[in-house]
Amino acid sequence: MWLSKKIIFLQTLLCFFLVGISCKRLTEHKFVVKEAHYRRLCSKKPILTVNGHFPGPTIRVHHGQTIYVNVHNKGKSNITLHWHGVKQPRNPWSDGPEYITQCPIKPGGKFRQKLIFSCEEGTLWWHAHSDWARATVHGPIFIYPKKGESYPFPKPHAEVPIVLGEWWKSQVKDVYEEFLRTGGTPNTSDAITINGQPGDLFPCSKSETFKLNVHHGKTYFLRIVNAAMNIIFFFSVSKHNLTVVGADGGYTKPLIRDYIVISPGQTVDVLLHANQKPNHYYMAARAYSSVFGLPFNNATTTARIHYKRNHAPTNSPPLPYFPDYNDTNAVLDYYVSLKGLTETYPHEVPKHITTHILTTLSINTLPCRKDQTCAGPNGTRLTSTMNNISFNAPSIDILEAYYYHINGVFDRGFPRFPPLKFDYTAEYLPLDLEIPKKGTKVAVIKYGSTMEMVFQGTNLVTGIDHPIHVHGFSIFAVGYGLGNFDKEKDPISYNLYDPPLINTILVPKNGWAAIRFHALNPGMLHGKIPLFS
Ligand SMILES: *[C@@H]1O[C@H](CO)[C@@H](O)[C@H](O)[C@H]1NC(C)=O
Ligand SMILES: *[C@@H]1O[C@H](CO)[C@@H](O)[C@H](O)[C@H]1NC(C)=O
Ligand SMILES: *[C@@H]1O[C@H](CO)[C@@H](O)[C@H](O)[C@H]1NC(C)=O
Ligand SMILES: *[C@@H]1O[C@H](CO)[C@@H](O)[C@H](O)[C@H]1NC(C)=O
Ligand SMILES: *[C@@H]1O[C@H](CO)[C@@H](O)[C@H](O)[C@H]1NC(C)=O
Ligand SMILES: *[C@@H]1O[C@H](CO)[C@@H](O)[C@H](O)[C@H]1NC(C)=O
Ligand SMILES: *[C@@H]1O[C@H](CO)[C@@H](O)[C@H](O)[C@H]1NC(C)=O
């Protein structure tokens, strides 16, 4: 302990003297997890935060830099923190998901996490990775190009974090516990927020609405994070186009749109050209929700854009254009149009695949325990599965069990293909298919494999859009489609030339998505179905 502190101190000193300017960015951060009182929607309540802020602090680093975050849990519950999209080469120990790569940090406990930024560039984010603490414990990560290097687009005038979140009037912990207890769907949130504020359309919010002051003719770099628990957003700015230049910590070919789509866990880098008549404009976000009858938060959150110049601002600026709440085509069209910036790829899209995995993503039902009443369909308890396995959290983390050969913690038999072939997206499916198996199953992959994973949504209980996040890797999003994946026909239409390199992919309702990557980072990769996990 003493020695390692001394080495770090020496390293800091050395780097200061030898490299000079490259040490200017902070390499040690202190993150204190604690409760703070926040007022929203006309009332005040304590929420869990980092350093008392909501959203939490922004981490700013350069491409290739390594930093340390000293996490101190001064809250009342176990917690872990995850650095979403940071690949952490050969350093899975600091990744953060509880019971996957570490045991939780207990109240009063501390954990020093090492963050190795390798080839990421753009925007990522960090968040709690235990229960639903992530709803309020999160913040952005800005990754600048290496010193002396520049963006693959003209330098913007200013950089602006735009963190989209959800706000419950109740304690998030209570919402989560009620959801676990009843086995139904979690209560929808009471507000959607931009940088912690619900905006002008909500009560008691006007004075604190987030405002961005712009100069006519200048360009602003919006680093947008979707930190919501369950909402896929449409985001747009009235009367302005958005130029997408990056996603999930990697650059994309510039894509000009009047709206973007951002799923929970994703980040999008957007250039906003302040080229309209000086006035006040709204930027806004609202939900995409494709399941008829499933309750969702249909509110619109707003922030203001003020042009600096003498003008008489319109009192109530118009809201921007949005596709319909259920416009699946608008979502798919956006995602399919997003292309990687090939020149900045660290390595090529794998062409010869050594390991194929096809996994279903389903909503399932479990029988209610005898002494309970459950709020799932027909009195059942909702759960979710990959290849019909509902994940059971182990008693210690899987990474440790694997590394130290501790038996009985997990089993290696995660099926590489659906154990039962059926018409996954049929309108009506036999009810007995809904009941899953439970397990802690792992697919062990050989180092150096070239992987293709196809995620197949099913219509069990109900088809739903599933955002899937992969830890430890960026993945090439090579294909999307509706209906059942056809392994003969669908790969023909893959984009193997310039797919975007992302870390969170949206699998469309009753459809599929295909990813490819090189398995070159030993550790624990895990996927998560955010809604009914
Ligand atoms: C908190 O985490 C510790 C391990 O770090 C574990 O032993 C304990 O059961 C956890 N407590 C709860 C309430 O989950
Ligand atoms: C969830 O919503 C129901 C119905 O509106 C309400 O009775 C319940 O108190 C809510 N639960 C929480 C934790 O807010
Ligand atoms: C947005 O882009 C479209 C297509 O490039 C163009 O036709 C339109 O005029 C642009 N709108 C604004 C407000 O710049
Ligand atoms: C949002 O949903 C509520 C019911 O939950 C409904 O009364 C309202 O009209 C909806 N608003 C919009 C804009 O669709
Ligand atoms: C979207 O919802 C509207 C009704 O709210 C319905 O008329 C329309 O068919 C739906 N569109 C799709 C693509 O499901
Ligand atoms: C999942 O496994 C259970 C138990 O073996 C079985 O009854 C059910 O039909 C399976 N469902 C699917 C979709 O494979
Ligand atoms: C609930 O039960 C009814 C009658 O058996 C059935 O038609 C329906 O599909 C069931 N719903 C689910 C989600 O299991």
mmCIF file of C-alpha atoms in Angstrom, residues 99-100 391-402 405-412 439-442:
data_model
loop_
_atom_site.group_PDB
_atom_site.id
_atom_site.type_symbol
_atom_site.label_atom_id
_atom_site.label_comp_id
_atom_site.label_asym_id
_atom_site.label_seq_id
_atom_site.Cartn_x
_atom_site.Cartn_y
_atom_site.Cartn_z
ATOM 1 C CA TYR A 99 -20.646 -9.836 -8.927
ATOM 2 C CA ILE A 100 -19.194 -9.900 -12.464
ATOM 3 C CA PHE A 391 -29.142 -14.819 -14.782
ATOM 4 C CA ASN A 392 -28.670 -15.705 -11.123
ATOM 5 C CA ALA A 393 -26.189 -13.382 -9.415
ATOM 6 C CA PRO A 394 -23.421 -15.483 -7.788
ATOM 7 C CA SER A 395 -22.172 -15.019 -4.223
ATOM 8 C CA ILE A 396 -18.742 -13.768 -5.292
ATOM 9 C CA ASP A 397 -17.724 -12.153 -8.573
ATOM 10 C CA ILE A 398 -17.218 -14.384 -11.586
ATOM 11 C CA LEU A 399 -13.877 -12.843 -12.577
ATOM 12 C CA GLU A 400 -12.328 -13.718 -9.213
ATOM 13 C CA ALA A 401 -13.813 -17.229 -9.321
ATOM 14 C CA TYR A 402 -12.366 -17.761 -12.805
ATOM 15 C CA HIS A 405 -10.164 -21.428 -9.918
ATOM 16 C CA ILE A 406 -12.907 -21.276 -7.297
ATOM 17 C CA ASN A 407 -15.430 -23.959 -8.219
ATOM 18 C CA GLY A 408 -19.189 -23.798 -7.897
ATOM 19 C CA VAL A 409 -19.596 -20.082 -8.643
ATOM 20 C CA PHE A 410 -20.535 -20.271 -12.328
ATOM 21 C CA ASP A 411 -20.990 -22.862 -15.037
ATOM 22 C CA ARG A 412 -19.347 -22.738 -18.465
ATOM 23 C CA GLY A 439 -28.404 -20.165 -14.043
ATOM 24 C CA THR A 440 -25.040 -18.420 -13.851
ATOM 25 C CA LYS A 441 -23.722 -19.529 -17.218
ATOM 26 C CA VAL A 442 -20.624 -18.266 -18.962
#
